[in-house]
Amino acid sequence: MKISFLLNNREIELDVPSDRRVVDLLREDLALTGTKEGCGAGECGACTILVNGKSRLSCLMLAAQLEGCSVTTIEGLSPGDALHPVQEAFIEHGAVQCGFCTPGMVIAAVDLLRRTPDPDRPAIRRGLSGNLCRCTGYQKIIDAVEDTSRRRGKGKAS
Amino acid sequence: MSHVFLPPDLDRLWNILEENPGALLYAGGTDLLVRLRQNPLKPPSLVCLERIEELHGVRERGEEVFIGACATHTGLLADAIIRDNFPVLVKGLACLGSPPIRNMGTIGGNICTASPAGDALPPLYTLDAGLEIRSRNSSRRMALTDFILGPGKTSLQQGEILAGVWLNRHPPFAIHHFEKVGQRNALAISLVSLAALLTVSAPGIIERVRLAWGSVAPTVATSAAVEAMLTGRPLSRETMDSAIPLIGDAISPISDTRATARYRRTVAGNLLLRLIEVDRRCK
């Protein structure tokens, strides 16, 4: 099946089986291995991507569903080699240990901050509750998201 | 390999269903695609309903509200009509799955999956939800309680889809309550849940009450006996203690990897006690 969609702001046309899982299409067909597969059942959030701006699980989407959509993966979060402010904050706060959950966690945080401009810590916890991390104990991740939000608020004020 | 269809409207859907008998339908995919992955037998075709405009949105129709079957949980949580009229549903959906699951999963999917643990279901039972079932040539209404037959079993026939949910606007209850007990707050299958609608008069007498429990029977459990026992009596520990033994007749919990049947029975009763606290908070 031929599908065309916007992938990280570039138009793309592919000929793939319509029931190919989006996570496989991204990782194996397009070599975008930033998106991870953890559980393959919607429980860990490692495969989170943005589809039309909303976080979705790429292990529970099939290729046909991408037709006409705009998809953002961790690779396309910011142009070129620049890092997204959430990524910068993750580095600064030591929110990355083994790194496996990080792409999904960052995408979930970006989605949260777009929809909730100034989330408090409980709201950040709820926003990231679909993403499991087995290393950090979550505190540093929440610190990083809180800091991104705080800095953005300051940026707007100045 | 299964061919995946993505019809943009109902006319195209009916054609696909006629030409592809045995096709499986899905909307968010959060249940079906997990099940298919565990099952080596692939269906000949899959039909994703998410692009069908007629199955989306929330509409007011006189004294009723229509919720399209493909409305996502996230969409409903943000919808003013839903928030104003059905707080019990909002509370149930808020603890369903996780943010990405709520972005993908739909109310129609939660109903058609017919899991005893579906978090939208106890609220919809207390709200007396009606369902709109459509096929190419017909449209019929039936009660949610008649639609769900058992775990994973519904009365949907070949060629039919669940088009949406009908609810009465302004349900006549002052208190909307939902509580779910699971092993953690997010991404947990409910071990026991309780949806409750309640009106309590000024002197503290229960005037009207609707109750529905999740995860304690093959389908959502209700109990006319418990509701009758509570109606007209003070909302107190004594009243609840006398009603709790009656719940046992309405439920038939199982033991599984998550909890024992005995634990589920105890919690199903204890969740009633919370209503006393909830009423106090409302004052």
Coordinates of C-alpha atoms in Angstrom, one line a residue, chain B:
Chain B
M1 CA -0.9 -10.2 6.6
S2 CA -4.1 -8.2 7.1
H3 CA -5.2 -5.4 4.8
V4 CA -6.0 -2.3 6.8
F5 CA -8.9 -0.1 5.5
L6 CA -9.3 3.5 6.6
P7 CA -12.8 4.5 5.4
P8 CA -13.5 8.3 5.4
D9 CA -17.2 7.9 5.7
L10 CA -20.0 5.5 6.5
D11 CA -20.9 4.8 2.9
R12 CA -17.4 3.6 2.2
L13 CA -17.4 1.6 5.5
W14 CA -20.6 -0.3 4.5
N15 CA -19.0 -1.3 1.1
I16 CA -15.9 -2.5 2.9
L17 CA -17.8 -4.6 5.4
E18 CA -19.9 -6.2 2.6
E19 CA -16.8 -7.0 0.5
N20 CA -14.7 -8.2 3.4
P21 CA -16.6 -10.6 5.6
G22 CA -14.6 -11.4 8.8
A23 CA -13.0 -8.0 8.9
L24 CA -12.3 -6.8 12.4
L25 CA -13.1 -3.3 13.4
Y26 CA -11.1 -1.0 15.6
A27 CA -10.9 2.7 16.5
G28 CA -8.0 3.6 18.9
G29 CA -6.4 0.1 18.6
T30 CA -5.4 0.1 22.2
D31 CA -7.2 -3.3 22.8
L32 CA -7.5 -5.0 19.4
L33 CA -3.9 -4.5 18.3
V34 CA -2.5 -5.8 21.6
R35 CA -4.7 -8.9 21.3
L36 CA -3.8 -9.5 17.6
R37 CA -0.1 -9.3 18.5
Q38 CA -0.5 -12.2 20.9
N39 CA -2.6 -14.2 18.4
P40 CA -0.7 -15.8 15.5
L41 CA -3.9 -16.1 13.5
K42 CA -4.2 -12.8 11.6
P43 CA -7.7 -11.6 10.4
P44 CA -8.0 -11.2 6.6
S45 CA -8.6 -7.5 7.1
L46 CA -8.9 -4.8 9.6
V47 CA -11.0 -1.7 9.4
C48 CA -10.0 1.4 11.3
L49 CA -12.9 3.7 12.1
E50 CA -11.0 6.8 13.3
R51 CA -11.4 8.8 10.1
I52 CA -15.2 8.6 9.9
E53 CA -16.4 12.1 10.7
E54 CA -20.0 11.0 11.6
L55 CA -18.6 8.9 14.5
H56 CA -16.9 11.8 16.2
G57 CA -17.9 14.6 18.4
V58 CA -20.5 15.4 21.1
R59 CA -23.9 16.8 20.1
E60 CA -26.8 18.1 22.2
R61 CA -30.2 16.9 20.8
G62 CA -33.1 18.2 22.9
E63 CA -32.9 16.6 26.3
E64 CA -30.2 14.2 25.2
V65 CA -26.5 14.2 24.4
F66 CA -25.0 12.1 21.6
I67 CA -21.4 11.0 21.9
G68 CA -19.9 9.6 18.7
A69 CA -18.3 6.2 19.2
C70 CA -14.9 7.4 18.0
A71 CA -14.7 10.3 20.5
T72 CA -11.4 9.8 22.3
H73 CA -11.2 9.8 26.1
T74 CA -9.0 12.9 25.9
G75 CA -11.5 14.6 23.7
L76 CA -14.4 13.8 26.1
L77 CA -12.4 15.0 29.2
A78 CA -12.0 18.4 27.5
D79 CA -15.6 18.7 26.3
A80 CA -17.7 21.3 28.0
I81 CA -21.0 19.4 27.5
I82 CA -19.5 16.2 29.1
R83 CA -17.9 18.1 31.9
D84 CA -21.1 20.0 32.7
N85 CA -23.5 17.1 32.6
F86 CA -21.6 13.9 33.4
P87 CA -18.9 14.4 36.1
V88 CA -19.1 10.7 36.9
L89 CA -18.0 9.9 33.4
V90 CA -15.2 12.5 33.5
K91 CA -13.9 10.9 36.8
G92 CA -14.0 7.4 35.2
L93 CA -12.2 8.5 32.0
A94 CA -9.6 10.5 33.9
C95 CA -8.2 7.3 35.5
L96 CA -8.5 5.1 32.3
G97 CA -5.1 3.9 31.0
S98 CA -2.6 6.7 30.6
P99 CA -2.4 10.0 28.6
P100 CA -1.4 8.4 25.3
I101 CA -3.9 5.6 25.8
R102 CA -6.6 8.3 26.4
N103 CA -5.4 10.1 23.3
M104 CA -6.0 7.0 21.2
G105 CA -8.7 5.0 23.0
T106 CA -12.4 5.8 22.3
I107 CA -15.6 5.5 24.2
G108 CA -17.0 3.1 21.6
G109 CA -14.0 1.0 21.8
N110 CA -14.3 0.8 25.6
I111 CA -17.9 -0.4 25.2
C112 CA -17.3 -2.9 22.4
T113 CA -14.2 -4.4 24.1
A114 CA -16.8 -5.2 26.8
S115 CA -14.1 -5.8 29.5
P116 CA -15.5 -6.1 33.0
A117 CA -12.7 -3.7 33.9
G118 CA -13.5 -1.0 31.3
D119 CA -13.4 2.3 33.2
A120 CA -16.0 4.1 31.1
L121 CA -18.6 1.4 31.7
P122 CA -19.7 1.7 35.4
P123 CA -20.3 5.5 34.9
L124 CA -22.3 4.7 31.7
Y125 CA -24.3 2.1 33.5
T126 CA -25.3 4.6 36.3
L127 CA -26.2 7.1 33.6
D128 CA -28.6 4.6 31.8
A129 CA -26.7 4.9 28.6
G130 CA -28.4 4.0 25.3
L131 CA -26.5 2.9 22.3
E132 CA -27.0 3.7 18.6
I133 CA -26.3 0.6 16.5
R134 CA -26.1 1.2 12.8
S135 CA -25.8 -0.9 9.7
R136 CA -26.2 0.1 6.0
N137 CA -30.0 -0.1 6.1
S138 CA -30.9 0.3 9.8
S139 CA -30.4 2.2 12.9
R140 CA -31.5 0.9 16.3
R141 CA -31.3 2.0 19.9
M142 CA -30.6 -0.4 22.7
A143 CA -29.6 -0.1 26.4
L144 CA -26.0 -0.6 27.2
T145 CA -27.0 -3.1 29.8
D146 CA -28.6 -5.3 27.0
F147 CA -25.7 -4.7 24.6
I148 CA -22.9 -6.2 26.8
L149 CA -23.4 -9.9 27.2
G150 CA -20.2 -11.0 28.9
P151 CA -16.4 -10.5 28.9
G152 CA -15.6 -9.5 25.3
K153 CA -19.1 -10.4 24.1
T154 CA -21.6 -7.9 22.7
S155 CA -24.8 -8.2 20.8
L156 CA -23.3 -6.5 17.7
Q157 CA -24.1 -8.5 14.5
Q158 CA -22.1 -8.9 11.3
G159 CA -22.4 -5.6 9.3
E160 CA -23.3 -3.5 12.3
I161 CA -21.3 -0.9 14.2
L162 CA -21.7 1.0 17.4
A163 CA -22.3 4.5 16.1
G164 CA -22.5 6.3 19.5
V165 CA -23.9 6.7 23.0
W166 CA -27.0 8.6 24.0
L167 CA -27.3 10.0 27.5
N168 CA -30.0 12.1 29.2
R169 CA -28.8 15.6 29.9
H170 CA -28.9 16.9 33.5
P171 CA -29.0 13.5 35.3
P172 CA -31.0 14.3 38.5
F173 CA -28.2 13.6 41.0
A174 CA -26.1 16.1 43.0
I175 CA -23.1 13.8 43.7
H176 CA -21.1 12.1 40.9
H177 CA -18.5 9.7 42.3
F178 CA -16.1 7.3 40.7
E179 CA -13.3 5.4 42.5
K180 CA -11.0 2.8 41.1
V181 CA -8.8 0.5 43.1
G182 CA -5.8 -0.7 41.1
Q183 CA -2.2 -1.7 41.8
R184 CA -0.9 1.7 40.8
N185 CA -2.5 5.0 39.7
A186 CA -1.7 4.9 36.0
L187 CA -1.9 2.1 33.5
A188 CA -3.5 -0.2 36.0
I189 CA -6.4 -2.5 35.2
S190 CA -9.0 -1.8 37.9
L191 CA -9.3 -4.5 40.6
V192 CA -12.6 -3.1 41.7
S193 CA -14.3 0.1 40.8
L194 CA -17.5 1.9 41.8
A195 CA -19.5 4.6 40.0
A196 CA -22.1 6.3 42.1
L197 CA -24.8 8.9 41.5
L198 CA -26.4 10.3 44.6
T199 CA -28.8 12.9 45.9
V200 CA -28.9 13.5 49.6
S201 CA -31.5 15.8 51.2
A202 CA -30.6 18.5 53.7
P203 CA -31.2 16.3 56.8
G204 CA -28.9 13.7 55.3
I205 CA -31.4 11.3 53.8
I206 CA -30.5 9.4 50.6
E207 CA -33.2 10.5 48.1
R208 CA -31.9 8.8 45.0
V209 CA -29.0 6.6 44.3
R210 CA -27.5 4.6 41.4
L211 CA -24.5 2.3 41.8
A212 CA -22.4 0.2 39.4
W213 CA -19.3 -1.8 40.1
G214 CA -16.6 -2.8 37.7
S215 CA -14.3 -5.9 37.7
V216 CA -16.4 -7.9 40.1
A217 CA -18.6 -9.9 37.7
P218 CA -18.5 -10.9 34.0
T219 CA -20.1 -7.6 33.2
V220 CA -20.6 -4.4 35.2
A221 CA -22.6 -5.2 38.3
T222 CA -25.6 -3.2 39.5
S223 CA -27.9 -4.0 42.4
A224 CA -31.5 -2.8 42.6
A225 CA -31.6 -4.4 46.1
V226 CA -28.8 -2.3 47.4
E227 CA -30.2 0.9 45.8
A228 CA -33.7 0.2 47.3
M229 CA -32.1 -0.5 50.7
L230 CA -30.3 2.8 50.7
T231 CA -33.1 5.0 49.4
G232 CA -34.9 6.9 52.1
R233 CA -32.4 6.1 54.8
P234 CA -29.7 8.4 56.3
L235 CA -26.3 8.4 54.6
S236 CA -24.5 6.9 57.6
R237 CA -22.1 4.1 58.5
E238 CA -25.0 2.1 60.0
T239 CA -27.0 2.3 56.7
M240 CA -24.0 1.3 54.7
D241 CA -23.1 -1.6 57.0
S242 CA -26.6 -2.9 56.5
A243 CA -26.5 -2.6 52.7
I244 CA -23.0 -4.0 52.2
P245 CA -24.0 -7.7 52.7
L246 CA -26.5 -7.3 49.9
I247 CA -23.8 -6.5 47.4
G248 CA -22.6 -10.1 47.6
D249 CA -25.7 -11.3 45.7
A250 CA -25.0 -8.9 42.8
I251 CA -21.3 -9.7 42.2
S252 CA -19.4 -12.8 41.3
P253 CA -15.7 -11.8 41.3
I254 CA -12.9 -14.1 40.2
S255 CA -9.4 -14.7 41.6
D256 CA -6.7 -13.9 39.1
T257 CA -3.0 -12.7 39.1
R258 CA -4.1 -9.3 40.3
A259 CA -6.4 -10.0 43.3
T260 CA -8.4 -12.7 45.0
A261 CA -12.1 -13.0 44.8
R262 CA -12.3 -12.5 48.5
Y263 CA -10.3 -9.2 48.3
R264 CA -12.6 -8.0 45.5
R265 CA -15.7 -8.8 47.6
T266 CA -14.4 -6.9 50.6
V267 CA -13.4 -3.9 48.5
A268 CA -16.7 -3.8 46.6
G269 CA -18.4 -3.3 49.9
N270 CA -15.9 -0.9 51.4
L271 CA -16.0 1.4 48.4
L272 CA -19.6 2.3 49.5
L273 CA -18.3 3.7 52.7
R274 CA -16.5 6.4 50.7
L275 CA -19.9 7.9 49.8
I276 CA -20.2 9.2 53.3
E277 CA -17.0 11.1 53.0
V278 CA -17.7 12.4 49.5
D279 CA -21.1 13.7 50.7
R280 CA -19.4 15.5 53.6
R281 CA -16.9 17.1 51.2
C282 CA -19.7 18.4 49.0
K283 CA -21.2 20.4 51.9

